[in-house]
């Protein structure tokens, strides 16, 4: 009797196979691992099932993925390659890979059969791989030779066709939810800059799959709706993700219209994409560094301070625009050399240095610990140094000006206290009169200091009313006429001067100072000519003398604080604090006018302008200004165009010390009274289609 035999099962076939058989699902996890696989590679079945294949060397990961992708989209494939054992030994194998499908024909995974190589096959495959490695190395070196991002992308696209044998190619950039074709080769330039939604693109499909390579051909889908269809005869598209710093940056597209694509080409595409990511990352870092340098340079050049960067040896590496302007040295003259000024100690006190052209610099220095460089910051302090010099002169002059009247007062007071009974009544009256006179001079001096301080703080508040300028000038000239036997004073007034707009008290102080200076700085005497006339919307007052004149270049400087208008150098021979013209200009400007100085062939011309009240359109503005003037006393100007007379205390009389002839003591303080009459305020015034 014959016995019935059991049918041959798939498990029995796998168990008895001499070759290693491995099953891989669509997620690339091991589902089959036969005994021959255990013997060949050393891993037991329970160690590999449900996991990714552990036998693939790291450098051949791209090859493995390329083989699986090609087989999924085409026919079975045999490759000669290497795999690694559990003990770390590398063995040469031949791998036959085929696609596993379900009963409906859908792809569900792969089946691989692995067997040892013979020596001839090993040598042949090794030589081919060495050739491909050299080719890839040359391509990568060429890509990395450029650090411009655009150039790198163009080099990648150009190398793509050379390395993979593609008929055309391109690089698509990922930009949030869209993709843009930024580089291409052997395609129409019209496609450059083409953009499409990521969701409907092949790139989006690749990202959703979680794989690094995607192979699309006309056997598995239609390619006619893709932008790449502009390539005649297109039948296959291979694309691979290019990651930069671990994140998808773009994708390489290899297009085939005549040639066929194999697993080697796919492997090279993936390797190129990986190297492209590195090259793009380097180019991006370089461009970011350049951008940072540009920003730093822009900040440095926009600084008003001179900025220099020195190396460890103290030699200039960077020299900004302000450094050139402050020192006069161009970058070429200082780069690689020590700076043209002394340096302070590290983080020490700043150094003040005067350049050959007279300019003063304040120099500070700090160290950059990470780079061992030094940053030197220097600024122009010429004006500050000049102010310090003027302040020193002011203190010396003020002490000198105060000492004389105080000494006289103290001397006479002491004499009266000790010798009162021995002095005659006339001598007593003379001593008391001298004390009163010198006290008035001292009071005027202190008031001048206080007025200068108010001007500096912007706390002057003058009125803007209509007044009779002709009458004010007449009184000023009349008051100054007897003060010097060496000077002749004249007045010429033309036009409607009754329509001047301003503050009569402030204008009186201005005329005091201008006439005072005209006499003071005309020690040899001469004519002081005062003239006034109407010029458009303004009235102009000119004070001409025949004195020393303004030092050339000082026409505007004499209006600064602590500067005298006659000469430079030792100015004590003329007396004064150097505040007069500073106060004059501020008083004029508070009234809407101006004071300027002009050199004459002999002497100086001082020019005062004030607004004029008119009846036409230009006069309307002056009237509005008058109505809005701060500190105005109601009723000072009538609404019907009537004139406002100067206040009774107006007649301006200068301090007694101006001339050789002393004015009566009771007139000496009129200017002081006028100054005191100026009100003060504490607020201050200062002025679609297809898809890739």
PDB file of C-alpha atoms in Angstrom, residues 222-478:
ATOM      1  CA  UNK A 222       0.449  60.190 -16.302  1.00  0.00           C
ATOM      2  CA  UNK A 223       3.210  62.779 -16.630  1.00  0.00           C
ATOM      3  CA  UNK A 224       1.397  65.057 -19.059  1.00  0.00           C
ATOM      4  CA  UNK A 225       0.073  67.399 -16.346  1.00  0.00           C
ATOM      5  CA  UNK A 226       3.538  68.114 -14.975  1.00  0.00           C
ATOM      6  CA  UNK A 227       5.608  71.154 -15.902  1.00  0.00           C
ATOM      7  CA  UNK A 228       8.408  68.734 -16.832  1.00  0.00           C
ATOM      8  CA  UNK A 229       6.275  67.493 -19.721  1.00  0.00           C
ATOM      9  CA  UNK A 230       7.837  70.331 -21.730  1.00  0.00           C
ATOM     10  CA  UNK A 231      10.723  67.874 -22.249  1.00  0.00           C
ATOM     11  CA  UNK A 232       9.756  65.937 -25.404  1.00  0.00           C
ATOM     12  CA  UNK A 233       9.518  62.155 -24.896  1.00  0.00           C
ATOM     13  CA  UNK A 234       9.616  62.322 -21.082  1.00  0.00           C
ATOM     14  CA  UNK A 235       8.975  58.834 -19.686  1.00  0.00           C
ATOM     15  CA  UNK A 236      10.629  58.747 -16.201  1.00  0.00           C
ATOM     16  CA  UNK A 237      11.225  61.243 -13.379  1.00  0.00           C
ATOM     17  CA  UNK A 238      13.492  60.498 -10.450  1.00  0.00           C
ATOM     18  CA  UNK A 239      13.551  62.953  -7.579  1.00  0.00           C
ATOM     19  CA  UNK A 240      15.333  63.029  -4.245  1.00  0.00           C
ATOM     20  CA  UNK A 241      14.991  65.227  -1.155  1.00  0.00           C
ATOM     21  CA  UNK A 242      17.918  67.505  -0.343  1.00  0.00           C
ATOM     22  CA  UNK A 243      18.083  68.270   3.374  1.00  0.00           C
ATOM     23  CA  UNK A 244      19.887  71.257   4.863  1.00  0.00           C
ATOM     24  CA  UNK A 245      20.568  71.128   8.612  1.00  0.00           C
ATOM     25  CA  UNK A 246      18.196  68.174   8.933  1.00  0.00           C
ATOM     26  CA  UNK A 247      15.206  69.848   7.264  1.00  0.00           C
ATOM     27  CA  UNK A 248      13.910  69.501   3.671  1.00  0.00           C
ATOM     28  CA  UNK A 249      15.254  72.393   1.624  1.00  0.00           C
ATOM     29  CA  UNK A 250      14.473  71.272  -1.909  1.00  0.00           C
ATOM     30  CA  UNK A 251      14.543  68.361  -4.326  1.00  0.00           C
ATOM     31  CA  UNK A 252      16.691  67.247  -7.241  1.00  0.00           C
ATOM     32  CA  UNK A 253      14.758  66.166 -10.343  1.00  0.00           C
ATOM     33  CA  UNK A 254      16.383  63.868 -12.932  1.00  0.00           C
ATOM     34  CA  UNK A 255      14.356  63.621 -16.158  1.00  0.00           C
ATOM     35  CA  UNK A 256      14.679  60.812 -18.687  1.00  0.00           C
ATOM     36  CA  UNK A 257      13.321  61.094 -22.206  1.00  0.00           C
ATOM     37  CA  UNK A 258      15.684  58.789 -24.177  1.00  0.00           C
ATOM     38  CA  UNK A 259      17.852  56.901 -21.722  1.00  0.00           C
ATOM     39  CA  UNK A 260      16.707  54.402 -19.118  1.00  0.00           C
ATOM     40  CA  UNK A 261      17.258  54.799 -15.372  1.00  0.00           C
ATOM     41  CA  UNK A 262      18.784  52.063 -13.217  1.00  0.00           C
ATOM     42  CA  UNK A 263      19.465  51.558  -9.535  1.00  0.00           C
ATOM     43  CA  UNK A 264      22.999  52.941  -9.893  1.00  0.00           C
ATOM     44  CA  UNK A 265      21.612  56.213 -11.246  1.00  0.00           C
ATOM     45  CA  UNK A 266      19.121  56.373  -8.387  1.00  0.00           C
ATOM     46  CA  UNK A 267      21.888  55.720  -5.883  1.00  0.00           C
ATOM     47  CA  UNK A 268      24.010  58.471  -7.402  1.00  0.00           C
ATOM     48  CA  UNK A 269      21.017  60.811  -7.341  1.00  0.00           C
ATOM     49  CA  UNK A 270      20.522  60.209  -3.617  1.00  0.00           C
ATOM     50  CA  UNK A 271      24.223  60.631  -2.887  1.00  0.00           C
ATOM     51  CA  UNK A 272      24.330  63.813  -4.943  1.00  0.00           C
ATOM     52  CA  UNK A 273      21.288  65.164  -3.077  1.00  0.00           C
ATOM     53  CA  UNK A 274      23.012  64.504   0.243  1.00  0.00           C
ATOM     54  CA  UNK A 275      26.195  66.271  -0.850  1.00  0.00           C
ATOM     55  CA  UNK A 276      24.108  69.056  -2.370  1.00  0.00           C
ATOM     56  CA  UNK A 277      22.514  69.637   1.036  1.00  0.00           C
ATOM     57  CA  UNK A 278      25.945  70.102   2.569  1.00  0.00           C
ATOM     58  CA  UNK A 279      27.077  72.446  -0.225  1.00  0.00           C
ATOM     59  CA  UNK A 280      23.855  74.471   0.008  1.00  0.00           C
ATOM     60  CA  UNK A 281      24.235  74.683   3.785  1.00  0.00           C
ATOM     61  CA  UNK A 282      27.777  75.970   3.391  1.00  0.00           C
ATOM     62  CA  UNK A 283      26.693  78.517   0.787  1.00  0.00           C
ATOM     63  CA  UNK A 284      23.820  79.686   2.985  1.00  0.00           C
ATOM     64  CA  UNK A 285      26.144  80.049   5.973  1.00  0.00           C
ATOM     65  CA  UNK A 286      28.606  81.986   3.830  1.00  0.00           C
ATOM     66  CA  UNK A 287      25.903  84.307   2.512  1.00  0.00           C
ATOM     67  CA  UNK A 288      24.560  84.803   6.036  1.00  0.00           C
ATOM     68  CA  UNK A 289      28.071  85.655   7.202  1.00  0.00           C
ATOM     69  CA  UNK A 290      28.463  88.095   4.325  1.00  0.00           C
ATOM     70  CA  UNK A 291      25.083  89.626   5.117  1.00  0.00           C
ATOM     71  CA  UNK A 292      26.105  89.970   8.751  1.00  0.00           C
ATOM     72  CA  UNK A 293      29.327  91.652   7.671  1.00  0.00           C
ATOM     73  CA  UNK A 294      27.384  93.996   5.402  1.00  0.00           C
ATOM     74  CA  UNK A 295      25.070  94.887   8.297  1.00  0.00           C
ATOM     75  CA  UNK A 296      28.018  95.407  10.619  1.00  0.00           C
ATOM     76  CA  UNK A 297      29.732  97.568   8.023  1.00  0.00           C
ATOM     77  CA  UNK A 298      26.545  99.583   7.472  1.00  0.00           C
ATOM     78  CA  UNK A 299      26.187 100.165  11.217  1.00  0.00           C
ATOM     79  CA  UNK A 300      29.865 101.025  11.483  1.00  0.00           C
ATOM     80  CA  UNK A 301      29.758 103.428   8.529  1.00  0.00           C
ATOM     81  CA  UNK A 302      26.602 105.133   9.799  1.00  0.00           C
ATOM     82  CA  UNK A 303      28.233 105.872  13.148  1.00  0.00           C
ATOM     83  CA  UNK A 304      29.408 109.428  13.709  1.00  0.00           C
ATOM     84  CA  UNK A 305      32.263 108.005  15.776  1.00  0.00           C
ATOM     85  CA  UNK A 306      35.419 106.692  14.200  1.00  0.00           C
ATOM     86  CA  UNK A 307      35.626 102.915  14.681  1.00  0.00           C
ATOM     87  CA  UNK A 308      38.702 100.791  14.121  1.00  0.00           C
ATOM     88  CA  UNK A 309      39.248  97.068  14.679  1.00  0.00           C
ATOM     89  CA  UNK A 310      42.807  96.100  15.575  1.00  0.00           C
ATOM     90  CA  UNK A 311      44.396  92.659  15.520  1.00  0.00           C
ATOM     91  CA  UNK A 312      46.278  91.167  18.463  1.00  0.00           C
ATOM     92  CA  UNK A 313      49.364  93.134  17.466  1.00  0.00           C
ATOM     93  CA  UNK A 314      47.509  96.457  17.397  1.00  0.00           C
ATOM     94  CA  UNK A 315      47.391  96.788  13.607  1.00  0.00           C
ATOM     95  CA  UNK A 316      44.311  98.106  11.834  1.00  0.00           C
ATOM     96  CA  UNK A 317      42.006  95.509  10.260  1.00  0.00           C
ATOM     97  CA  UNK A 318      38.899  97.664   9.819  1.00  0.00           C
ATOM     98  CA  UNK A 319      38.591 101.443   9.467  1.00  0.00           C
ATOM     99  CA  UNK A 320      35.119 102.927   9.057  1.00  0.00           C
ATOM    100  CA  UNK A 321      34.023 105.944   7.056  1.00  0.00           C
ATOM    101  CA  UNK A 322      33.943 108.291  10.052  1.00  0.00           C
ATOM    102  CA  UNK A 323      37.500 107.241  10.901  1.00  0.00           C
ATOM    103  CA  UNK A 324      38.565 108.450   7.459  1.00  0.00           C
ATOM    104  CA  UNK A 325      36.696 111.740   7.880  1.00  0.00           C
ATOM    105  CA  UNK A 326      37.995 112.399  11.402  1.00  0.00           C
ATOM    106  CA  UNK A 327      41.654 111.618  10.782  1.00  0.00           C
ATOM    107  CA  UNK A 328      42.040 112.287   7.063  1.00  0.00           C
ATOM    108  CA  UNK A 329      43.684 108.877   6.608  1.00  0.00           C
ATOM    109  CA  UNK A 330      42.089 106.586   3.960  1.00  0.00           C
ATOM    110  CA  UNK A 331      41.694 102.869   4.608  1.00  0.00           C
ATOM    111  CA  UNK A 332      44.645 102.004   2.352  1.00  0.00           C
ATOM    112  CA  UNK A 333      46.976 104.202   4.387  1.00  0.00           C
ATOM    113  CA  UNK A 334      46.237 102.606   7.763  1.00  0.00           C
ATOM    114  CA  UNK A 335      45.261  98.996   7.013  1.00  0.00           C
ATOM    115  CA  UNK A 336      47.899  96.660   8.423  1.00  0.00           C
ATOM    116  CA  UNK A 337      49.537  99.492  10.375  1.00  0.00           C
ATOM    117  CA  UNK A 338      49.197 100.991  13.827  1.00  0.00           C
ATOM    118  CA  UNK A 339      46.564 103.759  14.120  1.00  0.00           C
ATOM    119  CA  UNK A 340      47.791 107.366  13.805  1.00  0.00           C
ATOM    120  CA  UNK A 341      47.104 108.215  17.454  1.00  0.00           C
ATOM    121  CA  UNK A 342      47.997 106.849  20.910  1.00  0.00           C
ATOM    122  CA  UNK A 343      45.874 104.096  22.415  1.00  0.00           C
ATOM    123  CA  UNK A 344      44.521 103.955  25.975  1.00  0.00           C
ATOM    124  CA  UNK A 345      45.101 101.037  28.284  1.00  0.00           C
ATOM    125  CA  UNK A 346      42.620  98.174  27.963  1.00  0.00           C
ATOM    126  CA  UNK A 347      39.259  99.314  29.331  1.00  0.00           C
ATOM    127  CA  UNK A 348      41.120 102.241  30.913  1.00  0.00           C
ATOM    128  CA  UNK A 349      40.513 105.944  30.943  1.00  0.00           C
ATOM    129  CA  UNK A 350      39.970 107.505  27.509  1.00  0.00           C
ATOM    130  CA  UNK A 351      42.886 109.293  25.879  1.00  0.00           C
ATOM    131  CA  UNK A 352      42.560 112.824  24.473  1.00  0.00           C
ATOM    132  CA  UNK A 353      44.820 113.532  21.528  1.00  0.00           C
ATOM    133  CA  UNK A 354      45.253 116.499  19.195  1.00  0.00           C
ATOM    134  CA  UNK A 355      45.852 115.767  15.520  1.00  0.00           C
ATOM    135  CA  UNK A 356      48.177 117.773  13.307  1.00  0.00           C
ATOM    136  CA  UNK A 357      45.244 119.714  11.849  1.00  0.00           C
ATOM    137  CA  UNK A 358      44.299 120.917  15.333  1.00  0.00           C
ATOM    138  CA  UNK A 359      41.353 118.604  15.812  1.00  0.00           C
ATOM    139  CA  UNK A 360      40.972 116.871  19.187  1.00  0.00           C
ATOM    140  CA  UNK A 361      39.970 113.204  19.546  1.00  0.00           C
ATOM    141  CA  UNK A 362      38.774 111.269  22.559  1.00  0.00           C
ATOM    142  CA  UNK A 363      39.875 107.637  22.178  1.00  0.00           C
ATOM    143  CA  UNK A 364      38.464 104.583  23.966  1.00  0.00           C
ATOM    144  CA  UNK A 365      39.384 100.924  23.492  1.00  0.00           C
ATOM    145  CA  UNK A 366      37.821  97.571  24.413  1.00  0.00           C
ATOM    146  CA  UNK A 367      38.847  93.983  23.757  1.00  0.00           C
ATOM    147  CA  UNK A 368      36.874  91.262  21.963  1.00  0.00           C
ATOM    148  CA  UNK A 369      37.710  88.159  24.048  1.00  0.00           C
ATOM    149  CA  UNK A 370      36.651  85.559  21.496  1.00  0.00           C
ATOM    150  CA  UNK A 371      38.754  86.901  18.619  1.00  0.00           C
ATOM    151  CA  UNK A 372      41.511  88.602  20.648  1.00  0.00           C
ATOM    152  CA  UNK A 373      40.875  91.768  18.654  1.00  0.00           C
ATOM    153  CA  UNK A 374      40.495  95.324  19.887  1.00  0.00           C
ATOM    154  CA  UNK A 375      37.730  97.793  19.067  1.00  0.00           C
ATOM    155  CA  UNK A 376      38.815 101.427  19.159  1.00  0.00           C
ATOM    156  CA  UNK A 377      36.147 104.126  19.281  1.00  0.00           C
ATOM    157  CA  UNK A 378      37.175 107.755  18.798  1.00  0.00           C
ATOM    158  CA  UNK A 379      35.156 110.919  18.451  1.00  0.00           C
ATOM    159  CA  UNK A 380      35.743 114.573  17.634  1.00  0.00           C
ATOM    160  CA  UNK A 381      35.807 116.629  20.844  1.00  0.00           C
ATOM    161  CA  UNK A 382      37.242 119.790  19.286  1.00  0.00           C
ATOM    162  CA  UNK A 383      34.123 121.778  20.152  1.00  0.00           C
ATOM    163  CA  UNK A 384      34.147 120.379  23.679  1.00  0.00           C
ATOM    164  CA  UNK A 385      37.817 121.285  24.124  1.00  0.00           C
ATOM    165  CA  UNK A 386      37.107 124.764  22.774  1.00  0.00           C
ATOM    166  CA  UNK A 387      34.233 125.106  25.242  1.00  0.00           C
ATOM    167  CA  UNK A 388      36.491 123.973  28.071  1.00  0.00           C
ATOM    168  CA  UNK A 389      39.042 126.598  27.042  1.00  0.00           C
ATOM    169  CA  UNK A 390      36.333 129.255  26.840  1.00  0.00           C
ATOM    170  CA  UNK A 391      34.962 128.225  30.218  1.00  0.00           C
ATOM    171  CA  UNK A 392      38.415 128.475  31.765  1.00  0.00           C
ATOM    172  CA  UNK A 393      38.758 131.917  30.228  1.00  0.00           C
ATOM    173  CA  UNK A 394      35.274 132.804  31.450  1.00  0.00           C
ATOM    174  CA  UNK A 395      36.147 131.824  35.021  1.00  0.00           C
ATOM    175  CA  UNK A 396      39.377 133.808  34.871  1.00  0.00           C
ATOM    176  CA  UNK A 397      37.629 136.804  33.300  1.00  0.00           C
ATOM    177  CA  UNK A 398      34.705 136.656  35.723  1.00  0.00           C
ATOM    178  CA  UNK A 399      37.102 136.591  38.640  1.00  0.00           C
ATOM    179  CA  UNK A 400      38.924 139.581  37.183  1.00  0.00           C
ATOM    180  CA  UNK A 401      35.688 141.484  36.508  1.00  0.00           C
ATOM    181  CA  UNK A 402      34.322 140.786  39.987  1.00  0.00           C
ATOM    182  CA  UNK A 403      37.577 141.471  41.802  1.00  0.00           C
ATOM    183  CA  UNK A 404      37.856 145.146  40.792  1.00  0.00           C
ATOM    184  CA  UNK A 405      34.485 146.432  42.097  1.00  0.00           C
ATOM    185  CA  UNK A 406      34.630 144.156  45.138  1.00  0.00           C
ATOM    186  CA  UNK A 407      38.122 145.413  46.000  1.00  0.00           C
ATOM    187  CA  UNK A 408      36.983 149.022  45.681  1.00  0.00           C
ATOM    188  CA  UNK A 409      33.838 148.412  47.736  1.00  0.00           C
ATOM    189  CA  UNK A 410      35.773 146.556  50.393  1.00  0.00           C
ATOM    190  CA  UNK A 411      38.464 149.248  50.525  1.00  0.00           C
ATOM    191  CA  UNK A 412      36.063 152.157  50.853  1.00  0.00           C
ATOM    192  CA  UNK A 413      33.864 150.311  53.352  1.00  0.00           C
ATOM    193  CA  UNK A 414      36.904 149.518  55.505  1.00  0.00           C
ATOM    194  CA  UNK A 415      38.073 153.123  55.303  1.00  0.00           C
ATOM    195  CA  UNK A 416      34.655 154.417  56.347  1.00  0.00           C
ATOM    196  CA  UNK A 417      34.473 151.948  59.216  1.00  0.00           C
ATOM    197  CA  UNK A 418      37.922 152.817  60.591  1.00  0.00           C
ATOM    198  CA  UNK A 419      38.180 156.546  59.795  1.00  0.00           C
ATOM    199  CA  UNK A 420      34.574 157.723  59.750  1.00  0.00           C
ATOM    200  CA  UNK A 421      35.118 160.291  62.469  1.00  0.00           C
ATOM    201  CA  UNK A 422      38.257 161.688  60.812  1.00  0.00           C
ATOM    202  CA  UNK A 423      36.674 162.076  57.337  1.00  0.00           C
ATOM    203  CA  UNK A 424      34.945 165.237  56.249  1.00  0.00           C
ATOM    204  CA  UNK A 425      31.322 165.142  55.218  1.00  0.00           C
ATOM    205  CA  UNK A 426      32.353 165.605  51.580  1.00  0.00           C
ATOM    206  CA  UNK A 427      34.849 162.714  51.796  1.00  0.00           C
ATOM    207  CA  UNK A 428      32.205 160.543  53.440  1.00  0.00           C
ATOM    208  CA  UNK A 429      29.700 161.314  50.643  1.00  0.00           C
ATOM    209  CA  UNK A 430      32.354 160.629  47.989  1.00  0.00           C
ATOM    210  CA  UNK A 431      33.242 157.261  49.561  1.00  0.00           C
ATOM    211  CA  UNK A 432      29.598 156.234  49.885  1.00  0.00           C
ATOM    212  CA  UNK A 433      28.971 157.367  46.294  1.00  0.00           C
ATOM    213  CA  UNK A 434      31.897 155.270  45.053  1.00  0.00           C
ATOM    214  CA  UNK A 435      30.573 152.237  46.965  1.00  0.00           C
ATOM    215  CA  UNK A 436      27.111 152.786  45.426  1.00  0.00           C
ATOM    216  CA  UNK A 437      28.591 153.196  41.937  1.00  0.00           C
ATOM    217  CA  UNK A 438      30.725 150.063  42.206  1.00  0.00           C
ATOM    218  CA  UNK A 439      27.807 148.138  43.714  1.00  0.00           C
ATOM    219  CA  UNK A 440      25.699 149.104  40.699  1.00  0.00           C
ATOM    220  CA  UNK A 441      28.446 147.870  38.393  1.00  0.00           C
ATOM    221  CA  UNK A 442      28.649 144.616  40.343  1.00  0.00           C
ATOM    222  CA  UNK A 443      24.862 144.237  40.254  1.00  0.00           C
ATOM    223  CA  UNK A 444      24.831 144.773  36.491  1.00  0.00           C
ATOM    224  CA  UNK A 445      27.539 142.149  36.097  1.00  0.00           C
ATOM    225  CA  UNK A 446      25.619 139.585  38.157  1.00  0.00           C
ATOM    226  CA  UNK A 447      22.413 140.336  36.244  1.00  0.00           C
ATOM    227  CA  UNK A 448      24.277 139.807  32.968  1.00  0.00           C
ATOM    228  CA  UNK A 449      25.403 136.381  34.224  1.00  0.00           C
ATOM    229  CA  UNK A 450      21.865 135.517  35.263  1.00  0.00           C
ATOM    230  CA  UNK A 451      20.461 136.639  31.918  1.00  0.00           C
ATOM    231  CA  UNK A 452      23.064 134.515  30.084  1.00  0.00           C
ATOM    232  CA  UNK A 453      22.026 131.517  32.161  1.00  0.00           C
ATOM    233  CA  UNK A 454      18.347 132.079  31.319  1.00  0.00           C
ATOM    234  CA  UNK A 455      19.201 132.269  27.628  1.00  0.00           C
ATOM    235  CA  UNK A 456      21.212 129.009  27.800  1.00  0.00           C
ATOM    236  CA  UNK A 457      18.266 127.218  29.431  1.00  0.00           C
ATOM    237  CA  UNK A 458      15.807 128.592  26.885  1.00  0.00           C
ATOM    238  CA  UNK A 459      13.763 130.264  29.619  1.00  0.00           C
ATOM    239  CA  UNK A 460      13.448 133.686  28.012  1.00  0.00           C
ATOM    240  CA  UNK A 461       9.919 134.816  27.285  1.00  0.00           C
ATOM    241  CA  UNK A 462       9.714 137.971  25.231  1.00  0.00           C
ATOM    242  CA  UNK A 463       6.658 139.773  23.903  1.00  0.00           C
ATOM    243  CA  UNK A 464       5.822 140.436  20.274  1.00  0.00           C
ATOM    244  CA  UNK A 465       3.999 143.737  20.095  1.00  0.00           C
ATOM    245  CA  UNK A 466       4.145 146.627  17.682  1.00  0.00           C
ATOM    246  CA  UNK A 467       6.369 149.479  18.852  1.00  0.00           C
ATOM    247  CA  UNK A 468       8.125 152.606  17.564  1.00  0.00           C
ATOM    248  CA  UNK A 469      11.628 151.463  16.632  1.00  0.00           C
ATOM    249  CA  UNK A 470      12.670 154.967  15.494  1.00  0.00           C
ATOM    250  CA  UNK A 471      12.018 156.379  18.971  1.00  0.00           C
ATOM    251  CA  UNK A 472      13.856 153.478  20.632  1.00  0.00           C
ATOM    252  CA  UNK A 473      16.922 154.028  18.451  1.00  0.00           C
ATOM    253  CA  UNK A 474      16.859 157.787  19.092  1.00  0.00           C
ATOM    254  CA  UNK A 475      16.918 157.251  22.850  1.00  0.00           C
ATOM    255  CA  UNK A 476      19.700 154.669  22.617  1.00  0.00           C
ATOM    256  CA  UNK A 477      21.932 156.907  20.503  1.00  0.00           C
ATOM    257  CA  UNK A 478      21.168 159.906  22.725  1.00  0.00           C
TER     258      UNK A 478
END
